[in-house]
Tab-separated table of C-alpha atoms and ligand atoms in Angstrom:
chain	number	residue	atom	x	y	z
A	1	MET	CA	-72.789	-180.541	-167.574
A	2	SER	CA	-74.073	-183.234	-165.172
A	3	ARG	CA	-77.750	-183.876	-164.464
A	4	PHE	CA	-77.155	-182.606	-160.941
A	5	THR	CA	-75.903	-179.218	-162.090
A	6	ASP	CA	-78.689	-178.840	-164.669
A	7	LYS	CA	-81.295	-179.481	-161.989
A	8	TYR	CA	-79.555	-177.262	-159.453
A	9	ILE	CA	-79.324	-174.347	-161.902
A	10	ALA	CA	-82.981	-174.677	-162.946
A	11	ALA	CA	-84.225	-174.727	-159.340
A	12	PHE	CA	-81.907	-171.897	-158.288
A	13	MET	CA	-82.953	-169.649	-161.160
A	14	ALA	CA	-86.665	-170.350	-160.615
A	15	ASP	CA	-86.282	-169.237	-156.996
A	16	LEU	CA	-84.202	-166.183	-157.970
A	17	LEU	CA	-86.811	-165.056	-160.509
A	18	ALA	CA	-89.619	-165.488	-157.970
A	19	ARG	CA	-87.753	-163.524	-155.283
A	20	ASN	CA	-86.573	-160.752	-157.623
A	21	PRO	CA	-89.341	-160.293	-160.185
A	22	GLY	CA	-88.665	-158.117	-163.222
A	23	GLU	CA	-84.936	-157.711	-162.508
A	24	THR	CA	-83.888	-159.003	-165.919
A	25	GLU	CA	-80.304	-157.687	-165.942
A	26	PHE	CA	-79.708	-159.164	-162.480
A	27	HIS	CA	-81.147	-162.527	-163.599
A	28	GLN	CA	-78.863	-162.477	-166.654
A	29	ALA	CA	-75.723	-161.793	-164.602
A	30	VAL	CA	-76.522	-164.453	-161.989
A	31	SER	CA	-77.377	-167.041	-164.633
A	32	GLU	CA	-73.997	-166.549	-166.320
A	33	VAL	CA	-72.032	-166.902	-163.099
A	34	LEU	CA	-74.114	-169.818	-161.862
A	35	THR	CA	-73.595	-171.755	-165.096
A	36	SER	CA	-69.839	-171.322	-164.703
A	37	VAL	CA	-69.594	-172.197	-161.014
A	38	ALA	CA	-72.196	-174.971	-160.658
A	39	PRO	CA	-69.520	-177.647	-161.301
A	40	CYS	CA	-67.523	-176.191	-158.348
A	41	LEU	CA	-70.570	-176.511	-156.132
A	42	GLU	CA	-70.881	-180.131	-157.151
A	43	ALA	CA	-67.185	-180.701	-156.531
A	44	TYR	CA	-67.197	-178.948	-153.130
A	45	PRO	CA	-70.422	-180.038	-151.393
A	46	HIS	CA	-69.618	-177.972	-148.294
A	47	LEU	CA	-70.150	-174.829	-150.423
A	48	LEU	CA	-73.474	-176.194	-151.589
A	49	ASP	CA	-74.563	-177.145	-148.063
A	50	SER	CA	-73.538	-173.706	-146.808
A	51	LYS	CA	-75.845	-172.142	-149.428
A	52	ILE	CA	-72.949	-169.942	-150.479
A	53	MET	CA	-74.499	-169.026	-153.839
A	54	GLU	CA	-77.867	-168.267	-152.243
A	55	ARG	CA	-76.039	-165.899	-149.881
A	56	MET	CA	-74.055	-164.269	-152.697
A	57	VAL	CA	-77.165	-163.250	-154.666
A	58	GLU	CA	-78.732	-161.531	-151.651
A	59	PRO	CA	-77.161	-158.071	-151.232
A	60	GLU	CA	-75.792	-157.401	-147.759
A	61	ARG	CA	-77.585	-154.051	-147.894
A	62	VAL	CA	-79.605	-151.998	-150.398
A	63	ILE	CA	-80.142	-148.281	-149.873
A	64	ILE	CA	-82.745	-146.437	-151.980
A	65	PHE	CA	-83.277	-142.756	-151.432
A	66	ARG	CA	-84.929	-139.577	-152.675
A	67	VAL	CA	-82.714	-137.034	-154.461
A	68	PRO	CA	-84.508	-133.679	-154.781
A	69	TRP	CA	-82.822	-130.838	-156.677
A	70	MET	CA	-83.651	-127.581	-158.422
A	71	ASP	CA	-82.804	-126.726	-162.037
A	72	ASP	CA	-81.515	-123.358	-163.262
A	73	ALA	CA	-85.071	-122.196	-163.988
A	74	GLY	CA	-86.166	-122.909	-160.401
A	75	GLU	CA	-88.148	-126.051	-161.213
A	76	ILE	CA	-87.947	-128.893	-158.685
A	77	HIS	CA	-86.989	-132.419	-159.813
A	78	ILE	CA	-87.044	-135.683	-157.881
A	79	ASN	CA	-84.678	-138.514	-158.799
A	80	ARG	CA	-84.057	-141.856	-157.146
A	81	GLY	CA	-80.676	-142.749	-155.674
A	82	PHE	CA	-79.284	-146.238	-155.062
A	83	ARG	CA	-76.373	-147.947	-153.356
A	84	VAL	CA	-76.256	-151.733	-153.461
A	85	GLN	CA	-73.656	-153.067	-150.998
A	86	MET	CA	-73.443	-156.579	-152.334
A	87	ASN	CA	-70.558	-158.354	-150.635
A	88	SER	CA	-67.837	-157.312	-148.170
A	89	ALA	CA	-66.156	-160.698	-147.675
A	90	ILE	CA	-62.766	-159.628	-149.003
A	91	GLY	CA	-62.713	-155.892	-148.244
A	92	PRO	CA	-64.686	-152.636	-147.962
A	93	TYR	CA	-67.425	-152.268	-150.571
A	94	LYS	CA	-66.101	-150.764	-153.795
A	95	GLY	CA	-67.828	-149.942	-157.072
A	96	GLY	CA	-68.843	-147.064	-159.292
A	97	ILE	CA	-71.729	-144.625	-159.346
A	98	ARG	CA	-73.779	-144.398	-162.553
A	99	PHE	CA	-75.996	-141.465	-163.562
A	100	HIS	CA	-78.200	-142.545	-166.471
A	101	PRO	CA	-81.978	-142.632	-167.061
A	102	SER	CA	-81.837	-146.445	-167.406
A	103	VAL	CA	-80.653	-146.898	-163.793
A	104	ASN	CA	-82.997	-149.028	-161.684
A	105	LEU	CA	-82.647	-151.651	-158.960
A	106	SER	CA	-82.042	-154.470	-161.452
A	107	VAL	CA	-79.187	-152.616	-163.171
A	108	MET	CA	-77.649	-151.697	-159.806
A	109	LYS	CA	-77.838	-155.283	-158.517
A	110	PHE	CA	-76.373	-156.787	-161.685
A	111	LEU	CA	-73.486	-154.336	-161.596
A	112	ALA	CA	-72.835	-154.873	-157.853
A	113	PHE	CA	-72.926	-158.652	-158.337
A	114	GLU	CA	-70.455	-158.490	-161.230
A	115	GLN	CA	-68.286	-156.083	-159.268
A	116	THR	CA	-67.896	-158.584	-156.430
A	117	PHE	CA	-66.176	-161.120	-158.692
A	118	LYS	CA	-64.256	-158.496	-160.649
A	119	ASN	CA	-62.806	-157.016	-157.479
A	120	ALA	CA	-61.832	-160.480	-156.278
A	121	LEU	CA	-59.962	-161.033	-159.549
A	122	THR	CA	-57.862	-157.885	-159.107
A	123	THR	CA	-56.042	-159.560	-156.165
A	124	LEU	CA	-56.746	-156.404	-154.089
A	125	PRO	CA	-58.856	-156.391	-150.891
A	126	MET	CA	-62.117	-154.882	-152.167
A	127	GLY	CA	-65.730	-156.007	-151.743
A	128	GLY	CA	-68.425	-155.375	-154.348
A	129	ALA	CA	-70.970	-152.539	-154.598
A	130	LYS	CA	-72.621	-150.237	-157.130
A	131	GLY	CA	-74.639	-147.073	-156.915
A	132	GLY	CA	-76.254	-144.418	-159.006
A	133	SER	CA	-79.355	-142.575	-160.008
A	134	ASP	CA	-81.815	-142.287	-162.878
A	135	PHE	CA	-80.652	-138.660	-163.239
A	136	ASN	CA	-79.720	-137.799	-166.836
A	137	PRO	CA	-76.702	-135.441	-166.947
A	138	ARG	CA	-77.106	-134.886	-170.687
A	139	GLY	CA	-77.934	-131.251	-171.454
A	140	LYS	CA	-77.641	-130.132	-167.808
A	141	SER	CA	-75.545	-127.107	-166.849
A	142	ASP	CA	-72.519	-127.485	-164.569
A	143	ALA	CA	-74.517	-125.769	-161.807
A	144	GLU	CA	-77.379	-128.257	-162.170
A	145	VAL	CA	-74.998	-131.221	-162.098
A	146	MET	CA	-73.367	-129.754	-158.979
A	147	ARG	CA	-76.684	-129.293	-157.173
A	148	PHE	CA	-77.719	-132.822	-158.067
A	149	CYS	CA	-74.404	-134.289	-156.861
A	150	GLN	CA	-74.648	-132.361	-153.598
A	151	SER	CA	-78.174	-133.611	-152.952
A	152	PHE	CA	-77.167	-137.195	-153.844
A	153	MET	CA	-74.181	-137.100	-151.497
A	154	THR	CA	-76.158	-135.535	-148.662
A	155	GLU	CA	-77.867	-138.908	-148.219
A	156	LEU	CA	-75.134	-141.248	-149.500
A	157	GLN	CA	-72.502	-139.921	-147.054
A	158	ARG	CA	-74.232	-141.723	-144.170
A	159	HIS	CA	-73.497	-145.073	-145.770
A	160	ILE	CA	-69.932	-144.752	-147.082
A	161	GLY	CA	-66.429	-144.157	-145.727
A	162	GLN	CA	-62.825	-145.078	-146.453
A	163	ASP	CA	-63.095	-148.317	-144.447
A	164	THR	CA	-66.707	-149.201	-145.297
A	165	ASP	CA	-67.585	-148.265	-148.879
A	166	VAL	CA	-65.535	-146.372	-151.473
A	167	PRO	CA	-67.493	-145.297	-154.597
A	168	ALA	CA	-65.947	-144.298	-157.965
A	169	GLY	CA	-67.198	-143.134	-161.369
A	170	ASP	CA	-69.098	-145.011	-164.073
A	171	ILE	CA	-71.438	-143.990	-166.912
A	172	GLY	CA	-72.312	-140.308	-166.515
A	173	VAL	CA	-69.951	-139.874	-163.563
A	174	GLY	CA	-66.486	-138.605	-164.490
A	175	GLY	CA	-63.988	-136.182	-162.992
A	176	ARG	CA	-66.480	-133.306	-162.759
A	177	GLU	CA	-69.064	-135.330	-160.845
A	178	ILE	CA	-66.494	-136.982	-158.539
A	179	GLY	CA	-65.258	-133.470	-157.678
A	180	TYR	CA	-68.741	-132.246	-156.698
A	181	LEU	CA	-69.482	-135.475	-154.788
A	182	PHE	CA	-66.173	-135.331	-152.914
A	183	GLY	CA	-66.610	-131.646	-152.059
A	184	GLN	CA	-69.985	-132.300	-150.460
A	185	TYR	CA	-68.752	-135.418	-148.653
A	186	LYS	CA	-65.823	-133.484	-147.193
A	187	ARG	CA	-68.061	-130.619	-146.115
A	188	LEU	CA	-70.601	-132.839	-144.374
A	189	ARG	CA	-68.156	-135.226	-142.725
A	190	ASP	CA	-65.329	-132.786	-142.079
A	191	GLU	CA	-62.717	-135.265	-143.220
A	192	PHE	CA	-60.305	-135.460	-146.156
A	193	THR	CA	-60.016	-139.165	-146.811
A	194	GLY	CA	-59.883	-141.514	-149.771
A	195	THR	CA	-63.615	-142.232	-149.624
A	196	LEU	CA	-64.079	-141.641	-153.363
A	197	THR	CA	-61.694	-142.652	-156.139
A	198	GLY	CA	-61.210	-141.023	-159.518
A	199	LYS	CA	-60.349	-137.772	-157.751
A	200	GLY	CA	-58.407	-134.907	-159.378
A	201	PHE	CA	-54.611	-135.287	-159.328
A	202	ALA	CA	-54.204	-132.191	-157.161
A	203	TRP	CA	-56.440	-133.563	-154.388
A	204	GLY	CA	-55.701	-137.240	-153.938
A	205	GLY	CA	-56.327	-138.792	-157.346
A	206	SER	CA	-54.002	-141.408	-158.784
A	207	LEU	CA	-52.086	-140.787	-161.954
A	208	LEU	CA	-53.404	-143.016	-164.746
A	209	ARG	CA	-56.828	-143.610	-163.100
A	210	PRO	CA	-58.710	-141.955	-166.026
A	211	GLU	CA	-56.808	-144.116	-168.520
A	212	ALA	CA	-56.758	-147.307	-166.459
A	213	THR	CA	-59.914	-149.110	-167.584
A	214	GLY	CA	-59.310	-148.586	-171.306
A	215	PHE	CA	-55.576	-149.248	-171.082
A	216	GLY	CA	-56.244	-152.378	-169.009
A	217	VAL	CA	-58.699	-153.625	-171.637
A	218	CYS	CA	-55.923	-153.460	-174.228
A	219	TYR	CA	-53.325	-155.048	-171.921
A	220	PHE	CA	-55.743	-157.906	-171.377
A	221	ALA	CA	-56.507	-158.185	-175.117
A	222	GLN	CA	-52.739	-158.282	-175.789
A	223	GLN	CA	-52.469	-161.341	-173.548
A	224	MET	CA	-55.446	-162.995	-175.206
A	225	LEU	CA	-54.009	-162.358	-178.662
A	226	ALA	CA	-50.610	-163.667	-177.570
A	227	THR	CA	-52.168	-167.083	-176.808
A	228	ARG	CA	-52.614	-167.349	-180.590
A	229	GLY	CA	-49.344	-165.692	-181.551
A	230	GLU	CA	-51.152	-162.452	-182.477
A	231	SER	CA	-50.883	-158.781	-181.431
A	232	PHE	CA	-52.553	-155.408	-182.090
A	233	GLU	CA	-49.949	-154.532	-184.733
A	234	GLY	CA	-51.630	-153.924	-188.095
A	235	LYS	CA	-55.086	-155.017	-186.869
A	236	THR	CA	-58.355	-153.184	-187.510
A	237	VAL	CA	-60.262	-152.430	-184.311
A	238	VAL	CA	-63.920	-151.547	-183.818
A	239	VAL	CA	-64.704	-149.682	-180.568
A	240	SER	CA	-68.193	-148.821	-179.288
A	241	GLY	CA	-68.802	-145.910	-176.953
A	242	ALA	CA	-67.012	-142.579	-176.813
A	243	GLY	CA	-66.760	-142.122	-173.061
A	244	ASN	CA	-63.999	-142.766	-170.581
A	245	VAL	CA	-63.439	-146.451	-171.299
A	246	ALA	CA	-63.843	-146.196	-175.081
A	247	GLN	CA	-61.511	-143.207	-175.409
A	248	PHE	CA	-58.575	-144.824	-173.653
A	249	ALA	CA	-59.125	-148.287	-175.105
A	250	ALA	CA	-59.072	-146.677	-178.569
A	251	ALA	CA	-55.969	-144.606	-177.757
A	252	LYS	CA	-54.028	-147.591	-176.391
A	253	ALA	CA	-55.020	-149.838	-179.332
A	254	MET	CA	-53.846	-147.114	-181.708
A	255	ARG	CA	-50.544	-146.747	-179.829
A	256	LEU	CA	-50.045	-150.512	-180.009
A	257	GLY	CA	-50.111	-150.285	-183.811
A	258	ALA	CA	-53.779	-150.960	-184.593
A	259	LYS	CA	-56.157	-148.963	-186.787
A	260	VAL	CA	-59.212	-147.910	-184.723
A	261	VAL	CA	-62.043	-147.227	-187.166
A	262	THR	CA	-65.175	-146.613	-185.052
A	263	LEU	CA	-66.514	-144.814	-181.995
A	264	SER	CA	-70.156	-144.476	-180.984
A	265	ASP	CA	-72.719	-143.037	-178.596
A	266	SER	CA	-76.342	-143.868	-177.928
A	267	ASP	CA	-77.409	-142.002	-181.091
A	268	GLY	CA	-75.162	-143.776	-183.637
A	269	PHE	CA	-71.570	-144.503	-184.665
A	270	VAL	CA	-68.813	-142.959	-186.781
A	271	PHE	CA	-66.710	-145.041	-189.192
A	272	ASP	CA	-63.345	-143.549	-190.083
A	273	PRO	CA	-61.582	-145.826	-192.619
A	274	ASP	CA	-58.326	-143.894	-192.106
A	275	GLY	CA	-58.338	-144.709	-188.412
A	276	LEU	CA	-57.769	-142.655	-185.294
A	277	ASP	CA	-54.523	-140.728	-184.799
A	278	GLU	CA	-53.240	-138.583	-181.913
A	279	GLU	CA	-54.712	-135.390	-183.342
A	280	LYS	CA	-58.149	-136.991	-183.800
A	281	PHE	CA	-57.942	-138.530	-180.335
A	282	ALA	CA	-57.267	-135.090	-178.808
A	283	TYR	CA	-60.300	-133.784	-180.715
A	284	VAL	CA	-62.523	-136.604	-179.335
A	285	GLN	CA	-61.368	-135.844	-175.793
A	286	GLN	CA	-62.185	-132.162	-176.229
A	287	LEU	CA	-65.527	-132.965	-177.886
A	288	LYS	CA	-66.721	-135.469	-175.271
A	289	ASN	CA	-65.093	-134.304	-172.043
A	290	VAL	CA	-65.069	-130.519	-172.403
A	291	ALA	CA	-67.655	-129.494	-175.024
A	292	ARG	CA	-69.834	-132.503	-174.045
A	293	GLY	CA	-70.858	-132.888	-177.687
A	294	ARG	CA	-72.115	-135.860	-179.734
A	295	ILE	CA	-69.963	-138.300	-181.715
A	296	LYS	CA	-71.633	-137.346	-185.022
A	297	GLU	CA	-69.640	-134.101	-184.869
A	298	TYR	CA	-66.513	-136.195	-185.564
A	299	ALA	CA	-67.822	-136.890	-189.096
A	300	ALA	CA	-68.429	-133.195	-189.655
A	301	LYS	CA	-64.858	-132.416	-188.592
A	302	TYR	CA	-63.184	-135.270	-190.556
A	303	PRO	CA	-64.862	-135.666	-193.978
A	304	THR	CA	-63.364	-139.138	-194.618
A	305	ALA	CA	-65.482	-140.396	-191.718
A	306	LYS	CA	-69.138	-141.324	-192.080
A	307	TYR	CA	-71.850	-141.127	-189.415
A	308	TYR	CA	-74.426	-143.931	-189.123
A	309	PRO	CA	-77.369	-142.659	-187.053
A	310	GLY	CA	-79.245	-145.198	-184.920
A	311	GLU	CA	-76.781	-148.014	-185.676
A	312	ARG	CA	-74.102	-149.955	-183.827
A	313	PRO	CA	-70.653	-150.562	-185.297
A	314	TRP	CA	-70.551	-154.395	-185.362
A	315	GLY	CA	-71.141	-154.616	-189.140
A	316	ILE	CA	-67.797	-152.907	-189.858
A	317	LYS	CA	-65.133	-155.440	-190.861
A	318	CYS	CA	-62.533	-155.803	-188.126
A	319	ASP	CA	-60.032	-158.128	-186.449
A	320	ILE	CA	-60.722	-157.013	-182.883
A	321	ALA	CA	-63.922	-155.670	-181.290
A	322	LEU	CA	-63.918	-153.706	-178.034
A	323	PRO	CA	-67.484	-153.069	-176.759
A	324	CYS	CA	-67.023	-150.144	-174.350
A	325	ALA	CA	-70.449	-148.434	-174.061
A	326	THR	CA	-73.114	-150.267	-172.050
A	327	GLN	CA	-74.864	-153.541	-171.188
A	328	ASN	CA	-76.429	-155.711	-173.916
A	329	GLU	CA	-75.161	-153.527	-176.777
A	330	LEU	CA	-73.747	-156.476	-178.754
A	331	ASP	CA	-76.589	-158.833	-179.695
A	332	ALA	CA	-76.788	-162.046	-181.737
A	333	GLU	CA	-77.038	-160.194	-185.055
A	334	GLY	CA	-73.955	-158.112	-184.202
A	335	ALA	CA	-72.060	-161.227	-183.119
A	336	ARG	CA	-72.901	-163.025	-186.370
A	337	LYS	CA	-71.582	-160.065	-188.381
A	338	LEU	CA	-68.345	-160.029	-186.405
A	339	VAL	CA	-67.812	-163.756	-186.975
A	340	GLU	CA	-68.690	-163.545	-190.700
A	341	ASN	CA	-66.271	-160.641	-191.164
A	342	GLY	CA	-63.351	-162.578	-189.713
A	343	CYS	CA	-63.053	-160.944	-186.270
A	344	ILE	CA	-60.705	-162.971	-184.044
A	345	CYS	CA	-61.072	-161.304	-180.649
A	346	VAL	CA	-63.840	-159.643	-178.617
A	347	THR	CA	-62.597	-158.027	-175.401
A	348	GLU	CA	-65.227	-156.320	-173.264
A	349	GLY	CA	-64.590	-152.850	-171.860
A	350	ALA	CA	-68.177	-152.279	-170.720
A	351	ASN	CA	-69.993	-154.375	-168.128
A	352	MET	CA	-72.040	-157.198	-169.696
A	353	PRO	CA	-72.188	-155.578	-173.171
A	354	THR	CA	-72.680	-158.932	-174.908
A	355	THR	CA	-76.038	-160.728	-174.692
A	356	PRO	CA	-76.066	-164.454	-173.751
A	357	GLU	CA	-77.080	-165.362	-177.346
A	358	ALA	CA	-74.191	-163.330	-178.752
A	359	ILE	CA	-71.715	-164.943	-176.324
A	360	ALA	CA	-72.883	-168.381	-177.506
A	361	ILE	CA	-72.242	-167.401	-181.152
A	362	ILE	CA	-68.828	-165.893	-180.404
A	363	GLN	CA	-67.659	-168.792	-178.253
A	364	GLY	CA	-69.226	-171.314	-180.649
A	365	ALA	CA	-67.000	-169.901	-183.411
A	366	LYS	CA	-64.020	-170.213	-181.011
A	367	LEU	CA	-63.168	-166.534	-181.102
A	368	LEU	CA	-61.119	-165.150	-178.257
A	369	TYR	CA	-63.737	-163.648	-175.938
A	370	SER	CA	-63.391	-162.115	-172.474
A	371	PRO	CA	-66.094	-160.835	-170.105
A	372	GLY	CA	-65.833	-157.332	-168.706
A	373	LYS	CA	-65.316	-158.540	-165.171
A	374	ALA	CA	-61.900	-159.788	-166.296
A	375	SER	CA	-60.867	-157.357	-169.028
A	376	ASN	CA	-62.197	-154.082	-167.592
A	377	ALA	CA	-60.928	-154.742	-164.043
A	378	GLY	CA	-58.001	-152.357	-164.581
A	379	GLY	CA	-60.243	-149.438	-163.615
A	380	VAL	CA	-61.206	-150.686	-160.201
A	381	ALA	CA	-57.721	-152.090	-159.683
A	382	THR	CA	-56.261	-148.615	-160.166
A	383	SER	CA	-58.941	-147.253	-157.846
A	384	GLY	CA	-57.571	-149.757	-155.333
A	385	LEU	CA	-54.107	-148.317	-155.956
A	386	GLU	CA	-55.551	-144.821	-155.386
A	387	MET	CA	-56.931	-146.008	-152.019
A	388	THR	CA	-53.496	-147.299	-151.040
A	389	GLN	CA	-51.809	-144.025	-152.023
A	390	ASN	CA	-54.415	-142.068	-150.014
A	391	SER	CA	-53.908	-144.285	-146.961
A	392	ILE	CA	-50.129	-143.929	-146.963
A	393	ARG	CA	-50.379	-140.271	-148.065
A	394	GLN	CA	-48.063	-140.788	-151.015
A	395	LYS	CA	-48.265	-140.402	-154.771
A	396	TRP	CA	-46.849	-142.878	-157.222
A	397	THR	CA	-45.558	-141.994	-160.698
A	398	SER	CA	-47.462	-143.008	-163.841
A	399	GLU	CA	-44.764	-145.584	-164.522
A	400	GLU	CA	-45.274	-147.171	-161.100
A	401	VAL	CA	-49.056	-147.282	-161.511
A	402	ASP	CA	-48.766	-148.582	-165.080
A	403	ALA	CA	-46.415	-151.370	-163.967
A	404	GLN	CA	-48.910	-152.450	-161.281
A	405	LEU	CA	-51.781	-152.259	-163.774
A	406	HIS	CA	-49.825	-154.489	-166.169
A	407	ARG	CA	-49.100	-156.971	-163.389
A	408	ILE	CA	-52.730	-157.114	-162.271
A	409	MET	CA	-54.073	-157.628	-165.807
A	410	THR	CA	-51.491	-160.391	-166.321
A	411	ASP	CA	-52.542	-162.065	-163.051
A	412	ILE	CA	-56.214	-161.928	-164.067
A	413	HIS	CA	-55.376	-163.418	-167.443
A	414	GLU	CA	-53.447	-166.245	-165.770
A	415	ALA	CA	-56.398	-166.964	-163.459
A	416	CYS	CA	-58.680	-167.199	-166.512
A	417	ILE	CA	-56.288	-169.632	-168.209
A	418	LYS	CA	-56.011	-171.709	-165.028
A	419	TYR	CA	-59.756	-172.094	-164.449
A	420	GLY	CA	-61.066	-171.644	-167.986
A	421	THR	CA	-59.007	-173.894	-170.255
A	422	GLU	CA	-61.239	-176.606	-171.725
A	423	GLU	CA	-60.328	-180.104	-172.857
A	424	ASP	CA	-59.779	-179.022	-176.480
A	425	GLY	CA	-57.461	-176.198	-175.339
A	426	TYR	CA	-60.006	-173.406	-175.930
A	427	VAL	CA	-59.837	-170.826	-173.155
A	428	ASN	CA	-63.322	-170.098	-171.857
A	429	TYR	CA	-62.601	-166.747	-170.205
A	430	VAL	CA	-66.158	-166.524	-168.855
A	431	LYS	CA	-65.788	-169.772	-166.954
A	432	GLY	CA	-62.246	-168.901	-165.887
A	433	ALA	CA	-63.105	-165.446	-164.541
A	434	ASN	CA	-66.301	-166.547	-162.810
A	435	THR	CA	-64.689	-169.580	-161.198
A	436	ALA	CA	-61.577	-167.748	-159.971
A	437	GLY	CA	-63.627	-164.865	-158.545
A	438	PHE	CA	-66.215	-167.159	-157.004
A	439	LEU	CA	-63.710	-169.436	-155.259
A	440	LYS	CA	-61.944	-166.482	-153.655
A	441	VAL	CA	-65.135	-164.831	-152.378
A	442	ALA	CA	-66.645	-168.163	-151.300
A	443	GLY	CA	-63.501	-169.068	-149.349
A	444	ALA	CA	-63.561	-165.745	-147.491
A	445	MET	CA	-67.261	-166.117	-146.697
A	446	MET	CA	-66.704	-169.620	-145.347
A	447	ASP	CA	-63.844	-168.384	-143.128
A	448	GLN	CA	-66.035	-165.624	-141.652
A	449	GLY	CA	-68.977	-167.811	-140.673
A	450	LEU	CA	-72.681	-167.289	-141.243
A	451	VAL	CA	-72.972	-163.495	-141.430
B	501	NDP	P1	-69.126	-142.782	-169.977
B	501	NDP	O1	-70.335	-142.152	-169.427
B	501	NDP	O2	-67.841	-142.071	-169.936
B	501	NDP	O3	-69.393	-143.232	-171.486
B	501	NDP	C1	-70.427	-144.077	-171.817
B	501	NDP	C2	-70.505	-144.190	-173.310
B	501	NDP	O4	-71.444	-145.207	-173.640
B	501	NDP	C3	-70.993	-142.921	-173.976
B	501	NDP	O5	-70.430	-142.816	-175.243
B	501	NDP	C4	-72.498	-143.173	-174.048
B	501	NDP	O6	-73.149	-142.457	-175.058
B	501	NDP	C5	-72.527	-144.637	-174.365
B	501	NDP	N1	-73.795	-145.211	-173.905
B	501	NDP	C6	-74.332	-145.120	-172.671
B	501	NDP	N2	-75.523	-145.727	-172.628
B	501	NDP	C7	-75.718	-146.208	-173.872
B	501	NDP	C8	-76.761	-146.931	-174.473
B	501	NDP	N3	-77.851	-147.287	-173.766
B	501	NDP	N4	-76.634	-147.280	-175.780
B	501	NDP	C9	-75.523	-146.922	-176.493
B	501	NDP	N5	-74.511	-146.222	-175.977
B	501	NDP	C10	-74.606	-145.872	-174.686
B	501	NDP	O7	-69.016	-144.209	-169.211
B	501	NDP	P2	-67.740	-145.156	-169.072
B	501	NDP	O8	-66.910	-145.080	-170.304
B	501	NDP	O9	-67.146	-144.889	-167.756
B	501	NDP	O10	-68.436	-146.592	-168.974
B	501	NDP	C11	-68.704	-147.381	-170.140
B	501	NDP	C12	-68.888	-148.836	-169.713
B	501	NDP	O11	-67.692	-149.309	-169.050
B	501	NDP	C13	-70.021	-149.093	-168.715
B	501	NDP	O12	-70.561	-150.378	-168.957
B	501	NDP	C14	-69.305	-149.093	-167.375
B	501	NDP	O13	-70.027	-149.794	-166.377
B	501	NDP	C15	-68.024	-149.810	-167.760
B	501	NDP	N6	-66.895	-149.611	-166.871
B	501	NDP	C16	-66.422	-148.361	-166.579
B	501	NDP	C17	-65.313	-148.205	-165.774
B	501	NDP	C18	-64.687	-146.879	-165.527
B	501	NDP	O14	-63.592	-146.852	-164.937
B	501	NDP	N7	-65.277	-145.771	-165.941
B	501	NDP	C19	-64.674	-149.352	-165.121
B	501	NDP	C20	-65.203	-150.633	-165.555
B	501	NDP	C21	-66.284	-150.733	-166.366
B	501	NDP	P3	-74.154	-141.231	-174.688
B	501	NDP	O15	-73.252	-140.066	-174.504
B	501	NDP	O16	-75.048	-141.133	-175.862
B	501	NDP	O17	-74.893	-141.612	-173.425
């Protein structure tokens, strides 16, 4: 990197930290993108002079609101709701809603910032946003979750709409929550539109949307592996998480001929040396999505599996690792174990699951490594396809959606190769994804003037 870019990055980050104190996740996400795109800013001085990066890190709008609700025992609770509308240069704001106790402004801003570039990569016209609440759905009854969702939407509905901002699910927000949120939106606004995605199939949802993020992760990993003449066939795969993304990444890897040996949640992980099969996958879906149980129950059901409380799965020997739970779950120690054990590919399903130190170790060892904004973009891409189907009031078959998902993941992979291939031939997917996304958003912002 040139002396100019080093100095520019240092000054930019010092200002960002001063303006946004304590927002560590947001700092981390900006630092990664800035490091990738600083050479572009040097190469295109008009972007630098237009302060395009300074504009990109300032959300267009941040909404923070009170969410009061009553539990089944009649006790009143107050949560905090957020919607960060980061960037609308290439389309209406689009991004998930997360319900998790760790949600705060920093987490929302990092996710909205990442979403802006991810959405640009999908080739679809979608701006970047993220929302959520520090509400913890774990252990709550359906009625409590419904009352919370209704209270959350009572405020949020003022700020969203099919042509302005289209939320979707994320951690803690699946089909059940989208249903309650949509019901309240429809009641308050008296309109049946595609304002939320991830809807039920009977009322506007797209086929394959639940599977799309996890399937897309594997389609992207297939392309990465193919650059080295490899495939999923016969490989051992470690997956973290047991939610929406993890379930379908594991299922697709298994169907592509790999042995998936782990799943996890925030309490620990299960190691099944025999690997997942269709029967076990159906059990996991029932356990997590219907019974809303914990992953340790898998080890009780299948005695060949072992449960490791309080641990993450990175010490298990594997060829391919798919982190699909949450941010910063794969640290330097985990990365070292993966490298030592001969892992060849790390494809992110979660958003920013790998710490900067771990990325340095993984890339330093020249493993295939892709950031979530490239490899998990299949979810939002299929949400974009759901928006199109809603607008034209049609429904596409799974085959049609799957074909488009394949095409989009292939296009994203090609963009990463185009902008990320280094002099020695190593594909730096971080640089490729950040640069491709940045150039598209920056170009649109330049076209639209100083707004
Ligand atoms: P889910 O809520 O369905 O599942 C999340 C999983 O991650 C659960 O197993 C959960 O365990 C685990 N988890 C959550 N927080 C932590 C933590 N702090 N430490 C360890 N494990 C944790 O969410 P999704 O599968 O939808 O999302 C997973 C990741 O993928 C997130 O980073 C999300 O932003 C990203 N993503 C999701 C998309 C989607 O379409 N859903 C699209 C693109 C990205 P527990 O039950 O114990 O909380």
